[in-house]
């Protein structure tokens, strides 16, 4: 009889000099998302910054990721956490300077890490110079053509130009004192740019070159599905905007014209060496529509939101995995897998609650159950063909902070939608680095959102070297992912059809993965040698008892 846990002692961590140099590094990359405001604070002002990120890069190297995606750090009034950009070529003083950005890029490259920055092309801030001038100059200003300004309906133009609603709740139009209305699919402080205007396209081509010349390795494109609106901005006619994202229901999302933009951008990216990449945040009704964004002459990757929203159920997971791989295969792009990000409830909390609640959840649920499922889901994700994304703090097993008082919340959708789907602050609480301290090592000046009392025992310090900790599980899994030839890139999995109900079992070259999504232990024949398990398992007489909600990796 032999027993296996999550002990990483037999697995060597990658050295600081190890670098993945393969030409197609992004096909099986593990990319770590940093939300700068909540990662590490170097100047004790309670807000994370670029220097804090730079100091923590060795931690990310040791964790075993390939690249770091930085959420926006541009000059911004912060009406939507930096996704309202006033100057795309400047760093907001709360995060540092352009020299700090340069230092992050240089230090990351010295460690063998790549840097991907957020790009926000669907909308600017209302404090962007273009928009400020468009408002100040009045209805005759030619700069209004760079946004979507329209006269209103009704006898005196008192009604919005159409019936579109903001994703954050309320009308998608705001009226100026001069009578014109402007479109904002998100907050009023985020006016949508008009991508039919050549000056907008020219400006963003210039912005791309600015950051590529700075040395960034790619861009994550915010609202990649939203740039082009349907001709004439037609009414929805009573359609449920939040039910389905597709050009048959939402004439401001997933319009075919976006692909011309990305083909133009790809020609710029391909001028630069080093295999730089584009990653699309593209909310589409199907993974087949998502595949349109990653055709060979467009973008490299697109987030798999269908997978992110999947319930912890074997049949549903298999269906989405198969559909995702099938959709990406014809265009030659890798599938991507993601469980958490800065816009949704952390998966340790989603899985702690009953299925069907969506990706914004307001209750803590059964935290022990949630963490057990989250660990199992992580090993499943990292075993699948393609690229995986990790959101800061998930390697610590952090739950969402669901009990933040209303008075400390800063998510604009919380206030515009009276709390409906406006709980993104819970996944943005600054992460803990140490057991003690004014902000558990985040910084010397406290944190911009309050951290729970339990944060210390979930910190990096508390989990480092601790057998069975979630942090060591991630470190071990990422090391094995590099070492196992059958993991990472690819487009195929082979399912075992004789797996018990509620259990997934698939094979890849020299490797197998078994996932028990049920709430009870299941005994099966051992298909090989255990490499890693999300919960302790026991092999006896060539069989293994899989605990409830457990994933096991095998050397097949």
PDB file of C-alpha atoms in Angstrom, residues 133-331:
ATOM      1  CA  UNK A 133     -12.461  68.825 -26.132  1.00  0.00           C
ATOM      2  CA  UNK A 134     -15.499  67.269 -27.809  1.00  0.00           C
ATOM      3  CA  UNK A 135     -17.656  68.367 -24.865  1.00  0.00           C
ATOM      4  CA  UNK A 136     -16.077  71.813 -24.511  1.00  0.00           C
ATOM      5  CA  UNK A 137     -16.324  72.660 -28.225  1.00  0.00           C
ATOM      6  CA  UNK A 138     -20.017  71.856 -28.447  1.00  0.00           C
ATOM      7  CA  UNK A 139     -22.177  69.969 -30.963  1.00  0.00           C
ATOM      8  CA  UNK A 140     -20.186  71.205 -33.952  1.00  0.00           C
ATOM      9  CA  UNK A 141     -16.896  69.741 -32.693  1.00  0.00           C
ATOM     10  CA  UNK A 142     -15.370  67.273 -35.178  1.00  0.00           C
ATOM     11  CA  UNK A 143     -14.016  65.327 -32.190  1.00  0.00           C
ATOM     12  CA  UNK A 144     -17.551  64.161 -31.432  1.00  0.00           C
ATOM     13  CA  UNK A 145     -17.272  61.944 -34.501  1.00  0.00           C
ATOM     14  CA  UNK A 146     -14.605  59.929 -32.644  1.00  0.00           C
ATOM     15  CA  UNK A 147     -17.279  58.868 -30.165  1.00  0.00           C
ATOM     16  CA  UNK A 148     -20.971  58.073 -30.570  1.00  0.00           C
ATOM     17  CA  UNK A 149     -22.757  61.383 -30.104  1.00  0.00           C
ATOM     18  CA  UNK A 150     -26.383  61.497 -31.239  1.00  0.00           C
ATOM     19  CA  UNK A 151     -29.438  63.745 -30.924  1.00  0.00           C
ATOM     20  CA  UNK A 152     -32.154  62.347 -28.709  1.00  0.00           C
ATOM     21  CA  UNK A 153     -35.665  61.212 -29.570  1.00  0.00           C
ATOM     22  CA  UNK A 154     -38.874  62.940 -28.532  1.00  0.00           C
ATOM     23  CA  UNK A 155     -40.209  66.391 -29.237  1.00  0.00           C
ATOM     24  CA  UNK A 156     -37.207  68.139 -27.711  1.00  0.00           C
ATOM     25  CA  UNK A 157     -34.648  65.316 -27.824  1.00  0.00           C
ATOM     26  CA  UNK A 158     -35.355  64.392 -24.222  1.00  0.00           C
ATOM     27  CA  UNK A 159     -35.269  60.623 -24.864  1.00  0.00           C
ATOM     28  CA  UNK A 160     -32.143  58.526 -25.479  1.00  0.00           C
ATOM     29  CA  UNK A 161     -31.265  57.806 -29.140  1.00  0.00           C
ATOM     30  CA  UNK A 162     -32.104  54.101 -28.694  1.00  0.00           C
ATOM     31  CA  UNK A 163     -33.105  51.599 -26.032  1.00  0.00           C
ATOM     32  CA  UNK A 164     -29.658  50.205 -25.232  1.00  0.00           C
ATOM     33  CA  UNK A 165     -28.773  49.682 -21.592  1.00  0.00           C
ATOM     34  CA  UNK A 166     -25.401  49.870 -19.894  1.00  0.00           C
ATOM     35  CA  UNK A 167     -23.773  46.611 -18.802  1.00  0.00           C
ATOM     36  CA  UNK A 168     -23.458  48.316 -15.415  1.00  0.00           C
ATOM     37  CA  UNK A 169     -27.194  49.029 -15.304  1.00  0.00           C
ATOM     38  CA  UNK A 170     -29.324  51.953 -16.420  1.00  0.00           C
ATOM     39  CA  UNK A 171     -29.367  53.645 -19.837  1.00  0.00           C
ATOM     40  CA  UNK A 172     -26.330  53.372 -22.107  1.00  0.00           C
ATOM     41  CA  UNK A 173     -26.711  57.065 -22.980  1.00  0.00           C
ATOM     42  CA  UNK A 174     -25.995  60.282 -21.065  1.00  0.00           C
ATOM     43  CA  UNK A 175     -27.240  63.695 -22.168  1.00  0.00           C
ATOM     44  CA  UNK A 176     -25.009  66.754 -22.081  1.00  0.00           C
ATOM     45  CA  UNK A 177     -26.319  70.236 -21.219  1.00  0.00           C
ATOM     46  CA  UNK A 178     -26.069  71.172 -24.912  1.00  0.00           C
ATOM     47  CA  UNK A 179     -28.652  68.507 -25.777  1.00  0.00           C
ATOM     48  CA  UNK A 180     -26.483  65.831 -27.389  1.00  0.00           C
ATOM     49  CA  UNK A 181     -26.367  62.302 -26.014  1.00  0.00           C
ATOM     50  CA  UNK A 182     -23.270  60.087 -25.941  1.00  0.00           C
ATOM     51  CA  UNK A 183     -23.024  56.292 -25.790  1.00  0.00           C
ATOM     52  CA  UNK A 184     -21.365  54.398 -22.932  1.00  0.00           C
ATOM     53  CA  UNK A 185     -21.915  50.663 -22.729  1.00  0.00           C
ATOM     54  CA  UNK A 186     -20.330  50.714 -19.292  1.00  0.00           C
ATOM     55  CA  UNK A 187     -20.120  53.649 -16.847  1.00  0.00           C
ATOM     56  CA  UNK A 188     -20.974  57.225 -17.987  1.00  0.00           C
ATOM     57  CA  UNK A 189     -17.294  58.015 -17.365  1.00  0.00           C
ATOM     58  CA  UNK A 190     -16.418  55.511 -20.136  1.00  0.00           C
ATOM     59  CA  UNK A 191     -17.670  56.896 -23.475  1.00  0.00           C
ATOM     60  CA  UNK A 192     -17.493  54.385 -26.321  1.00  0.00           C
ATOM     61  CA  UNK A 193     -15.085  55.181 -29.132  1.00  0.00           C
ATOM     62  CA  UNK A 194     -16.329  55.186 -32.730  1.00  0.00           C
ATOM     63  CA  UNK A 195     -14.199  52.634 -34.572  1.00  0.00           C
ATOM     64  CA  UNK A 196     -15.666  53.711 -37.903  1.00  0.00           C
ATOM     65  CA  UNK A 197     -13.565  56.889 -37.606  1.00  0.00           C
ATOM     66  CA  UNK A 198     -10.057  56.565 -39.105  1.00  0.00           C
ATOM     67  CA  UNK A 199      -8.460  58.686 -36.370  1.00  0.00           C
ATOM     68  CA  UNK A 200      -9.436  56.103 -33.748  1.00  0.00           C
ATOM     69  CA  UNK A 201      -7.835  53.272 -35.705  1.00  0.00           C
ATOM     70  CA  UNK A 202      -4.708  55.367 -36.328  1.00  0.00           C
ATOM     71  CA  UNK A 203      -4.410  56.253 -32.654  1.00  0.00           C
ATOM     72  CA  UNK A 204      -4.534  52.674 -31.462  1.00  0.00           C
ATOM     73  CA  UNK A 205      -2.018  51.498 -34.026  1.00  0.00           C
ATOM     74  CA  UNK A 206       0.293  54.139 -32.571  1.00  0.00           C
ATOM     75  CA  UNK A 207      -0.482  53.002 -29.008  1.00  0.00           C
ATOM     76  CA  UNK A 208       0.388  49.415 -29.945  1.00  0.00           C
ATOM     77  CA  UNK A 209       3.771  50.492 -31.277  1.00  0.00           C
ATOM     78  CA  UNK A 210       4.464  52.620 -28.199  1.00  0.00           C
ATOM     79  CA  UNK A 211       4.169  49.659 -25.830  1.00  0.00           C
ATOM     80  CA  UNK A 212       5.769  47.173 -28.199  1.00  0.00           C
ATOM     81  CA  UNK A 213       8.770  49.502 -28.407  1.00  0.00           C
ATOM     82  CA  UNK A 214       8.789  49.521 -24.589  1.00  0.00           C
ATOM     83  CA  UNK A 215       9.290  45.764 -24.793  1.00  0.00           C
ATOM     84  CA  UNK A 216       5.933  44.272 -23.787  1.00  0.00           C
ATOM     85  CA  UNK A 217       5.273  40.758 -25.041  1.00  0.00           C
ATOM     86  CA  UNK A 218       1.615  41.176 -25.860  1.00  0.00           C
ATOM     87  CA  UNK A 219      -1.765  42.677 -25.131  1.00  0.00           C
ATOM     88  CA  UNK A 220      -4.936  41.472 -23.467  1.00  0.00           C
ATOM     89  CA  UNK A 221      -7.748  43.259 -25.327  1.00  0.00           C
ATOM     90  CA  UNK A 222     -10.549  44.441 -23.082  1.00  0.00           C
ATOM     91  CA  UNK A 223     -14.083  44.117 -24.512  1.00  0.00           C
ATOM     92  CA  UNK A 224     -12.588  42.780 -27.739  1.00  0.00           C
ATOM     93  CA  UNK A 225     -16.086  41.915 -28.939  1.00  0.00           C
ATOM     94  CA  UNK A 226     -17.447  45.448 -28.559  1.00  0.00           C
ATOM     95  CA  UNK A 227     -15.531  47.812 -30.826  1.00  0.00           C
ATOM     96  CA  UNK A 228     -17.906  47.761 -33.792  1.00  0.00           C
ATOM     97  CA  UNK A 229     -21.596  48.568 -33.371  1.00  0.00           C
ATOM     98  CA  UNK A 230     -24.372  47.579 -35.766  1.00  0.00           C
ATOM     99  CA  UNK A 231     -24.957  50.100 -38.540  1.00  0.00           C
ATOM    100  CA  UNK A 232     -27.452  52.738 -37.462  1.00  0.00           C
ATOM    101  CA  UNK A 233     -27.391  51.737 -33.788  1.00  0.00           C
ATOM    102  CA  UNK A 234     -30.785  49.971 -33.981  1.00  0.00           C
ATOM    103  CA  UNK A 235     -33.094  49.446 -31.037  1.00  0.00           C
ATOM    104  CA  UNK A 236     -33.028  46.102 -29.288  1.00  0.00           C
ATOM    105  CA  UNK A 237     -36.787  46.003 -29.293  1.00  0.00           C
ATOM    106  CA  UNK A 238     -37.152  44.576 -25.809  1.00  0.00           C
ATOM    107  CA  UNK A 239     -34.454  41.908 -26.038  1.00  0.00           C
ATOM    108  CA  UNK A 240     -32.875  40.670 -22.830  1.00  0.00           C
ATOM    109  CA  UNK A 241     -29.412  42.222 -23.048  1.00  0.00           C
ATOM    110  CA  UNK A 242     -27.883  40.182 -20.294  1.00  0.00           C
ATOM    111  CA  UNK A 243     -29.245  36.838 -21.432  1.00  0.00           C
ATOM    112  CA  UNK A 244     -27.177  36.321 -24.562  1.00  0.00           C
ATOM    113  CA  UNK A 245     -24.127  38.034 -25.994  1.00  0.00           C
ATOM    114  CA  UNK A 246     -24.379  37.845 -29.738  1.00  0.00           C
ATOM    115  CA  UNK A 247     -25.019  40.045 -32.737  1.00  0.00           C
ATOM    116  CA  UNK A 248     -28.503  38.562 -33.160  1.00  0.00           C
ATOM    117  CA  UNK A 249     -29.540  40.007 -29.785  1.00  0.00           C
ATOM    118  CA  UNK A 250     -26.955  42.650 -28.901  1.00  0.00           C
ATOM    119  CA  UNK A 251     -26.149  44.917 -31.878  1.00  0.00           C
ATOM    120  CA  UNK A 252     -23.239  46.419 -29.981  1.00  0.00           C
ATOM    121  CA  UNK A 253     -21.349  43.136 -29.362  1.00  0.00           C
ATOM    122  CA  UNK A 254     -19.590  40.553 -31.528  1.00  0.00           C
ATOM    123  CA  UNK A 255     -20.124  42.329 -34.828  1.00  0.00           C
ATOM    124  CA  UNK A 256     -18.192  40.890 -37.757  1.00  0.00           C
ATOM    125  CA  UNK A 257     -16.447  44.201 -38.376  1.00  0.00           C
ATOM    126  CA  UNK A 258     -14.173  43.721 -35.364  1.00  0.00           C
ATOM    127  CA  UNK A 259     -12.150  41.176 -37.307  1.00  0.00           C
ATOM    128  CA  UNK A 260     -10.913  43.757 -39.793  1.00  0.00           C
ATOM    129  CA  UNK A 261      -9.502  45.721 -36.842  1.00  0.00           C
ATOM    130  CA  UNK A 262      -7.622  42.712 -35.525  1.00  0.00           C
ATOM    131  CA  UNK A 263      -6.223  41.710 -38.902  1.00  0.00           C
ATOM    132  CA  UNK A 264      -4.777  45.227 -39.120  1.00  0.00           C
ATOM    133  CA  UNK A 265      -3.287  44.916 -35.641  1.00  0.00           C
ATOM    134  CA  UNK A 266      -1.769  41.523 -36.388  1.00  0.00           C
ATOM    135  CA  UNK A 267       0.349  42.969 -39.201  1.00  0.00           C
ATOM    136  CA  UNK A 268       1.881  45.373 -36.667  1.00  0.00           C
ATOM    137  CA  UNK A 269       2.563  42.707 -34.075  1.00  0.00           C
ATOM    138  CA  UNK A 270       4.206  40.443 -36.629  1.00  0.00           C
ATOM    139  CA  UNK A 271       6.788  43.153 -37.382  1.00  0.00           C
ATOM    140  CA  UNK A 272       8.259  42.628 -33.925  1.00  0.00           C
ATOM    141  CA  UNK A 273      10.426  39.690 -32.884  1.00  0.00           C
ATOM    142  CA  UNK A 274       9.986  37.534 -29.813  1.00  0.00           C
ATOM    143  CA  UNK A 275       6.596  35.935 -30.513  1.00  0.00           C
ATOM    144  CA  UNK A 276       4.396  38.697 -29.117  1.00  0.00           C
ATOM    145  CA  UNK A 277       0.725  37.881 -28.715  1.00  0.00           C
ATOM    146  CA  UNK A 278      -2.840  39.195 -28.545  1.00  0.00           C
ATOM    147  CA  UNK A 279      -5.385  37.765 -26.103  1.00  0.00           C
ATOM    148  CA  UNK A 280      -9.059  38.604 -26.560  1.00  0.00           C
ATOM    149  CA  UNK A 281     -11.621  39.182 -23.863  1.00  0.00           C
ATOM    150  CA  UNK A 282     -14.432  38.231 -26.225  1.00  0.00           C
ATOM    151  CA  UNK A 283     -17.820  37.423 -24.745  1.00  0.00           C
ATOM    152  CA  UNK A 284     -19.650  35.532 -27.479  1.00  0.00           C
ATOM    153  CA  UNK A 285     -22.712  33.257 -27.486  1.00  0.00           C
ATOM    154  CA  UNK A 286     -20.719  30.164 -28.528  1.00  0.00           C
ATOM    155  CA  UNK A 287     -17.136  28.954 -28.587  1.00  0.00           C
ATOM    156  CA  UNK A 288     -17.508  28.703 -32.355  1.00  0.00           C
ATOM    157  CA  UNK A 289     -18.007  32.471 -32.481  1.00  0.00           C
ATOM    158  CA  UNK A 290     -15.023  32.879 -30.162  1.00  0.00           C
ATOM    159  CA  UNK A 291     -12.902  30.894 -32.622  1.00  0.00           C
ATOM    160  CA  UNK A 292     -13.427  33.645 -35.212  1.00  0.00           C
ATOM    161  CA  UNK A 293     -11.168  35.905 -33.139  1.00  0.00           C
ATOM    162  CA  UNK A 294      -8.209  33.513 -33.277  1.00  0.00           C
ATOM    163  CA  UNK A 295      -8.010  32.725 -36.960  1.00  0.00           C
ATOM    164  CA  UNK A 296      -4.387  32.597 -38.200  1.00  0.00           C
ATOM    165  CA  UNK A 297      -4.280  36.251 -39.309  1.00  0.00           C
ATOM    166  CA  UNK A 298      -6.015  37.695 -36.236  1.00  0.00           C
ATOM    167  CA  UNK A 299      -5.458  37.167 -32.505  1.00  0.00           C
ATOM    168  CA  UNK A 300      -3.560  34.363 -30.779  1.00  0.00           C
ATOM    169  CA  UNK A 301      -5.850  33.462 -27.889  1.00  0.00           C
ATOM    170  CA  UNK A 302      -9.330  34.208 -26.588  1.00  0.00           C
ATOM    171  CA  UNK A 303     -10.616  33.621 -23.095  1.00  0.00           C
ATOM    172  CA  UNK A 304     -12.873  30.608 -22.720  1.00  0.00           C
ATOM    173  CA  UNK A 305     -15.723  32.074 -20.699  1.00  0.00           C
ATOM    174  CA  UNK A 306     -17.960  29.094 -21.352  1.00  0.00           C
ATOM    175  CA  UNK A 307     -15.470  27.001 -19.375  1.00  0.00           C
ATOM    176  CA  UNK A 308     -15.189  29.587 -16.595  1.00  0.00           C
ATOM    177  CA  UNK A 309     -18.938  29.447 -16.047  1.00  0.00           C
ATOM    178  CA  UNK A 310     -19.221  25.650 -16.106  1.00  0.00           C
ATOM    179  CA  UNK A 311     -20.733  23.943 -13.062  1.00  0.00           C
ATOM    180  CA  UNK A 312     -18.740  21.330 -11.133  1.00  0.00           C
ATOM    181  CA  UNK A 313     -20.456  18.465 -12.929  1.00  0.00           C
ATOM    182  CA  UNK A 314     -18.697  15.803 -14.964  1.00  0.00           C
ATOM    183  CA  UNK A 315     -21.045  15.747 -17.952  1.00  0.00           C
ATOM    184  CA  UNK A 316     -21.094  19.523 -18.324  1.00  0.00           C
ATOM    185  CA  UNK A 317     -17.333  19.817 -17.975  1.00  0.00           C
ATOM    186  CA  UNK A 318     -16.706  17.151 -20.597  1.00  0.00           C
ATOM    187  CA  UNK A 319     -19.172  18.752 -22.980  1.00  0.00           C
ATOM    188  CA  UNK A 320     -17.510  22.176 -22.722  1.00  0.00           C
ATOM    189  CA  UNK A 321     -13.998  20.724 -22.979  1.00  0.00           C
ATOM    190  CA  UNK A 322     -14.906  18.809 -26.142  1.00  0.00           C
ATOM    191  CA  UNK A 323     -16.732  21.773 -27.658  1.00  0.00           C
ATOM    192  CA  UNK A 324     -13.806  24.087 -26.907  1.00  0.00           C
ATOM    193  CA  UNK A 325     -11.206  21.796 -28.443  1.00  0.00           C
ATOM    194  CA  UNK A 326     -13.418  21.111 -31.464  1.00  0.00           C
ATOM    195  CA  UNK A 327     -13.967  24.841 -32.073  1.00  0.00           C
ATOM    196  CA  UNK A 328     -10.279  25.771 -31.895  1.00  0.00           C
ATOM    197  CA  UNK A 329      -8.971  22.888 -33.994  1.00  0.00           C
ATOM    198  CA  UNK A 330     -10.077  24.228 -37.433  1.00  0.00           C
ATOM    199  CA  UNK A 331      -8.404  27.614 -36.859  1.00  0.00           C
TER     200      UNK A 331
END
